[in-house]
mmCIF file of C-alpha atoms in Angstrom:
data_model
loop_
_atom_site.group_PDB
_atom_site.id
_atom_site.type_symbol
_atom_site.label_atom_id
_atom_site.label_comp_id
_atom_site.label_asym_id
_atom_site.label_seq_id
_atom_site.Cartn_x
_atom_site.Cartn_y
_atom_site.Cartn_z
ATOM 1 C CA MET L 543 -5.350 -15.971 6.403
ATOM 2 C CA ARG L 544 -1.916 -14.529 7.062
ATOM 3 C CA SER L 545 -0.395 -14.554 10.523
ATOM 4 C CA PHE L 546 0.373 -11.412 12.518
ATOM 5 C CA PRO L 547 4.179 -11.739 12.004
ATOM 6 C CA ASP L 548 3.625 -12.270 8.276
ATOM 7 C CA ARG L 549 1.472 -9.124 8.078
ATOM 8 C CA VAL L 550 4.156 -7.129 9.910
ATOM 9 C CA ARG L 551 6.863 -8.441 7.540
ATOM 10 C CA HIS L 552 4.672 -7.592 4.540
ATOM 11 C CA ALA L 553 3.986 -4.031 5.699
ATOM 12 C CA LEU L 554 7.597 -3.262 6.621
ATOM 13 C CA MET L 555 9.045 -4.719 3.417
ATOM 14 C CA PHE L 556 6.490 -2.897 1.289
ATOM 15 C CA GLU L 557 7.226 0.483 2.854
ATOM 16 C CA ALA L 558 11.013 0.147 3.033
ATOM 17 C CA ILE L 559 11.393 -0.801 -0.628
ATOM 18 C CA GLY L 560 8.856 1.773 -1.810
ATOM 19 C CA LEU L 561 10.461 4.570 0.222
ATOM 20 C CA ALA L 562 13.922 3.739 -1.110
ATOM 21 C CA ILE L 563 12.601 4.201 -4.649
ATOM 22 C CA ILE L 564 10.168 7.115 -4.351
ATOM 23 C CA THR L 565 12.010 9.576 -2.063
ATOM 24 C CA PRO L 566 14.951 10.382 -4.349
ATOM 25 C CA ALA L 567 12.686 10.236 -7.417
ATOM 26 C CA THR L 568 10.239 12.844 -6.079
ATOM 27 C CA ALA L 569 13.006 15.098 -4.767
ATOM 28 C CA TRP L 570 14.563 15.156 -8.212
ATOM 29 C CA LEU L 571 11.325 15.399 -10.226
ATOM 30 C CA TYR L 572 9.763 18.165 -8.098
ATOM 31 C CA ASP L 573 12.961 20.032 -7.289
ATOM 32 C CA LYS L 574 12.429 19.731 -3.545
ATOM 33 C CA PRO L 575 15.195 19.157 -1.016
ATOM 34 C CA LEU L 576 15.860 15.475 -0.435
ATOM 35 C CA LEU L 577 15.541 16.063 3.314
ATOM 36 C CA ASP L 578 12.042 17.565 2.936
ATOM 37 C CA MET L 579 10.943 14.714 0.707
ATOM 38 C CA GLY L 580 12.531 12.298 3.151
ATOM 39 C CA VAL L 581 10.507 13.760 6.048
ATOM 40 C CA VAL L 582 7.327 13.576 3.961
ATOM 41 C CA GLY L 583 8.273 10.066 2.857
ATOM 42 C CA ILE L 584 8.959 8.810 6.378
ATOM 43 C CA GLY L 585 5.774 10.375 7.737
ATOM 44 C CA ALA L 586 3.765 8.963 4.848
ATOM 45 C CA ALA L 587 5.458 5.571 5.182
ATOM 46 C CA THR L 588 4.678 5.442 8.891
ATOM 47 C CA LEU L 589 1.019 6.192 8.275
ATOM 48 C CA ALA L 590 0.984 3.874 5.268
ATOM 49 C CA THR L 591 2.518 1.035 7.293
ATOM 50 C CA VAL L 592 -0.306 1.204 9.809
ATOM 51 C CA TRP L 593 -2.827 1.626 6.982
ATOM 52 C CA THR L 594 -1.314 -1.350 5.114
ATOM 53 C CA PHE L 595 -1.725 -3.599 8.115
ATOM 54 C CA LEU L 596 -5.290 -2.483 8.885
ATOM 55 C CA PHE L 597 -6.465 -2.311 5.278
ATOM 56 C CA ASN L 598 -5.041 -5.719 4.327
ATOM 57 C CA LEU L 599 -6.553 -7.304 7.409
ATOM 58 C CA GLY L 600 -9.945 -5.787 6.659
ATOM 59 C CA PHE L 601 -9.755 -6.622 2.961
ATOM 60 C CA ASP L 602 -8.844 -10.251 3.687
ATOM 61 C CA HIS L 603 -11.685 -10.550 6.197
ATOM 62 C CA ALA L 604 -14.092 -9.091 3.625
ATOM 63 C CA LEU L 605 -12.899 -11.567 0.983
ATOM 64 C CA ARG L 606 -13.210 -14.423 3.432
ATOM 65 C CA ARG L 607 -16.732 -13.376 4.395
ATOM 66 C CA LEU L 608 -17.821 -12.881 0.763
ATOM 67 C CA HIS L 609 -16.018 -15.826 -0.863
ATOM 68 C CA GLY L 610 -15.013 -18.182 1.953
ATOM 69 C CA HIS L 611 -11.274 -17.617 1.383
ATOM 70 C CA ALA L 612 -8.724 -14.810 1.168
ATOM 71 C CA ARG L 613 -7.173 -15.689 -2.221
ATOM 72 C CA LYS L 614 -7.157 -12.730 -4.589
ATOM 73 C CA ALA L 615 -8.114 -12.963 -8.246
ATOM 74 C CA LEU L 616 -6.905 -10.252 -10.613
ATOM 75 C CA ARG L 617 -10.070 -8.177 -10.038
ATOM 76 C CA HIS L 618 -9.541 -8.395 -6.254
ATOM 77 C CA ARG L 619 -5.936 -7.232 -6.602
ATOM 78 C CA LEU L 620 -6.996 -4.257 -8.720
ATOM 79 C CA LEU L 621 -9.766 -3.287 -6.287
ATOM 80 C CA HIS L 622 -7.376 -3.780 -3.355
ATOM 81 C CA SER L 623 -4.779 -1.457 -4.891
ATOM 82 C CA LEU L 624 -7.276 1.255 -5.851
ATOM 83 C CA LEU L 625 -9.076 1.338 -2.484
ATOM 84 C CA PHE L 626 -5.823 1.257 -0.554
ATOM 85 C CA GLU L 627 -4.341 4.204 -2.449
ATOM 86 C CA LEU L 628 -7.555 6.249 -2.323
ATOM 87 C CA GLY L 629 -7.715 5.912 1.460
ATOM 88 C CA LEU L 630 -4.073 6.856 1.810
ATOM 89 C CA LEU L 631 -4.492 9.888 -0.468
ATOM 90 C CA VAL L 632 -7.336 11.253 1.664
ATOM 91 C CA MET L 633 -5.237 10.907 4.833
ATOM 92 C CA LEU L 634 -1.975 12.335 3.446
ATOM 93 C CA LEU L 635 -2.885 15.276 1.227
ATOM 94 C CA PRO L 636 -3.476 18.011 3.857
ATOM 95 C CA PRO L 637 -0.336 17.393 5.968
ATOM 96 C CA MET L 638 1.857 17.083 2.859
ATOM 97 C CA ALA L 639 0.581 20.413 1.492
ATOM 98 C CA TRP L 640 1.223 22.141 4.784
ATOM 99 C CA TYR L 641 4.748 20.754 5.289
ATOM 100 C CA LEU L 642 5.904 21.370 1.712
ATOM 101 C CA GLY L 643 4.315 24.857 1.564
ATOM 102 C CA MET L 644 2.278 23.908 -1.476
ATOM 103 C CA THR L 645 -1.355 24.413 -2.383
ATOM 104 C CA LEU L 646 -3.679 21.435 -2.140
ATOM 105 C CA TRP L 647 -3.829 21.381 -5.945
ATOM 106 C CA GLN L 648 -0.020 21.323 -6.308
ATOM 107 C CA THR L 649 0.195 18.660 -3.646
ATOM 108 C CA LEU L 650 -2.516 16.640 -5.342
ATOM 109 C CA LEU L 651 -0.496 16.667 -8.577
ATOM 110 C CA LEU L 652 2.596 15.564 -6.655
ATOM 111 C CA ASP L 653 0.594 12.940 -4.858
ATOM 112 C CA LEU L 654 -0.956 11.662 -8.103
ATOM 113 C CA PHE L 655 2.559 10.888 -9.316
ATOM 114 C CA ILE L 656 3.246 9.078 -6.050
ATOM 115 C CA VAL L 657 -0.105 7.270 -6.258
ATOM 116 C CA ALA L 658 0.602 6.180 -9.840
ATOM 117 C CA PHE L 659 3.943 4.783 -8.699
ATOM 118 C CA TYR L 660 2.408 3.011 -5.705
ATOM 119 C CA LEU L 661 -0.506 1.590 -7.709
ATOM 120 C CA ILE L 662 1.938 -0.188 -9.981
ATOM 121 C CA TYR L 663 4.357 -0.985 -7.155
ATOM 122 C CA ASN L 664 1.571 -2.315 -4.884
ATOM 123 C CA PHE L 665 0.265 -4.597 -7.625
ATOM 124 C CA ILE L 666 3.712 -6.000 -8.489
ATOM 125 C CA PHE L 667 4.946 -6.204 -4.886
ATOM 126 C CA ASN L 668 1.903 -8.175 -3.712
ATOM 127 C CA ILE L 669 2.107 -10.682 -6.551
ATOM 128 C CA ILE L 670 5.795 -11.269 -5.789
ATOM 129 C CA TYR L 671 5.157 -11.376 -2.036
ATOM 130 C CA ASP L 672 2.412 -13.975 -2.431
ATOM 131 C CA ARG L 673 4.728 -16.142 -4.522
ATOM 132 C CA VAL L 674 7.690 -15.808 -2.157
ATOM 133 C CA PHE L 675 5.528 -16.131 0.986
ATOM 134 C CA PRO L 676 2.451 -18.153 -0.080
ATOM 135 C CA LEU L 677 -0.677 -18.343 2.031
ATOM 136 C CA PRO L 678 -0.715 -21.329 4.379
ATOM 137 C CA ALA L 679 -2.890 -24.195 3.209
ATOM 138 C CA ALA L 680 -6.471 -23.869 4.385
ATOM 139 C CA PRO L 681 -7.577 -26.537 6.861
ATOM 140 C CA GLN L 682 -9.718 -29.212 5.255
ATOM 141 C CA ARG L 683 -13.365 -29.096 6.260
ATOM 142 C CA GLN L 684 -14.859 -32.354 7.402
ATOM 143 C CA PRO L 685 -18.148 -33.340 5.790
ATOM 144 C CA ALA L 686 -21.073 -33.364 8.212
#
C-alpha cells in the first residue's frame, strides 16, 4: 500500500501536469477564453485531486481485499482508469455547463474530449509513476 505522503504527491503531480496540458488545448479547440477554461480547469482539478486520493485509496483497498495485494495488472489499470473518469464525469458535467453557458449536451461533448485525454494520460502517468516511485516491498508473512 502507498503511504499518505506518497498519495498526496501522486494526486498533486497528476493534476498539475494534466492541467498544464489540457487548459490551453481546450481553450484553443473550443474557442473559449483561456481564463474561463482555466477556472473550469482549476475547479475540476481541485475536485479531481480529492477524487484521485479517495478513489485510489478505495481501489487499492478493493484490490487488496480481492487479491491480497495492491499491484495492478493491465486489466486493473484499464478498469481503474475507466471507473475513475466515469465518476469524475458525473460530478463535473453540471457545474461546467452552467459556468461555460453551454447545454449539457455541448458540455458532454467537451468533456468527452477531456475524458479521452485523461483516460490516456491517466494510464500513462500511473505506469510511469509506479516505475519512478515503486510500491514498498510487502512484509513477508511468517508461516504458522
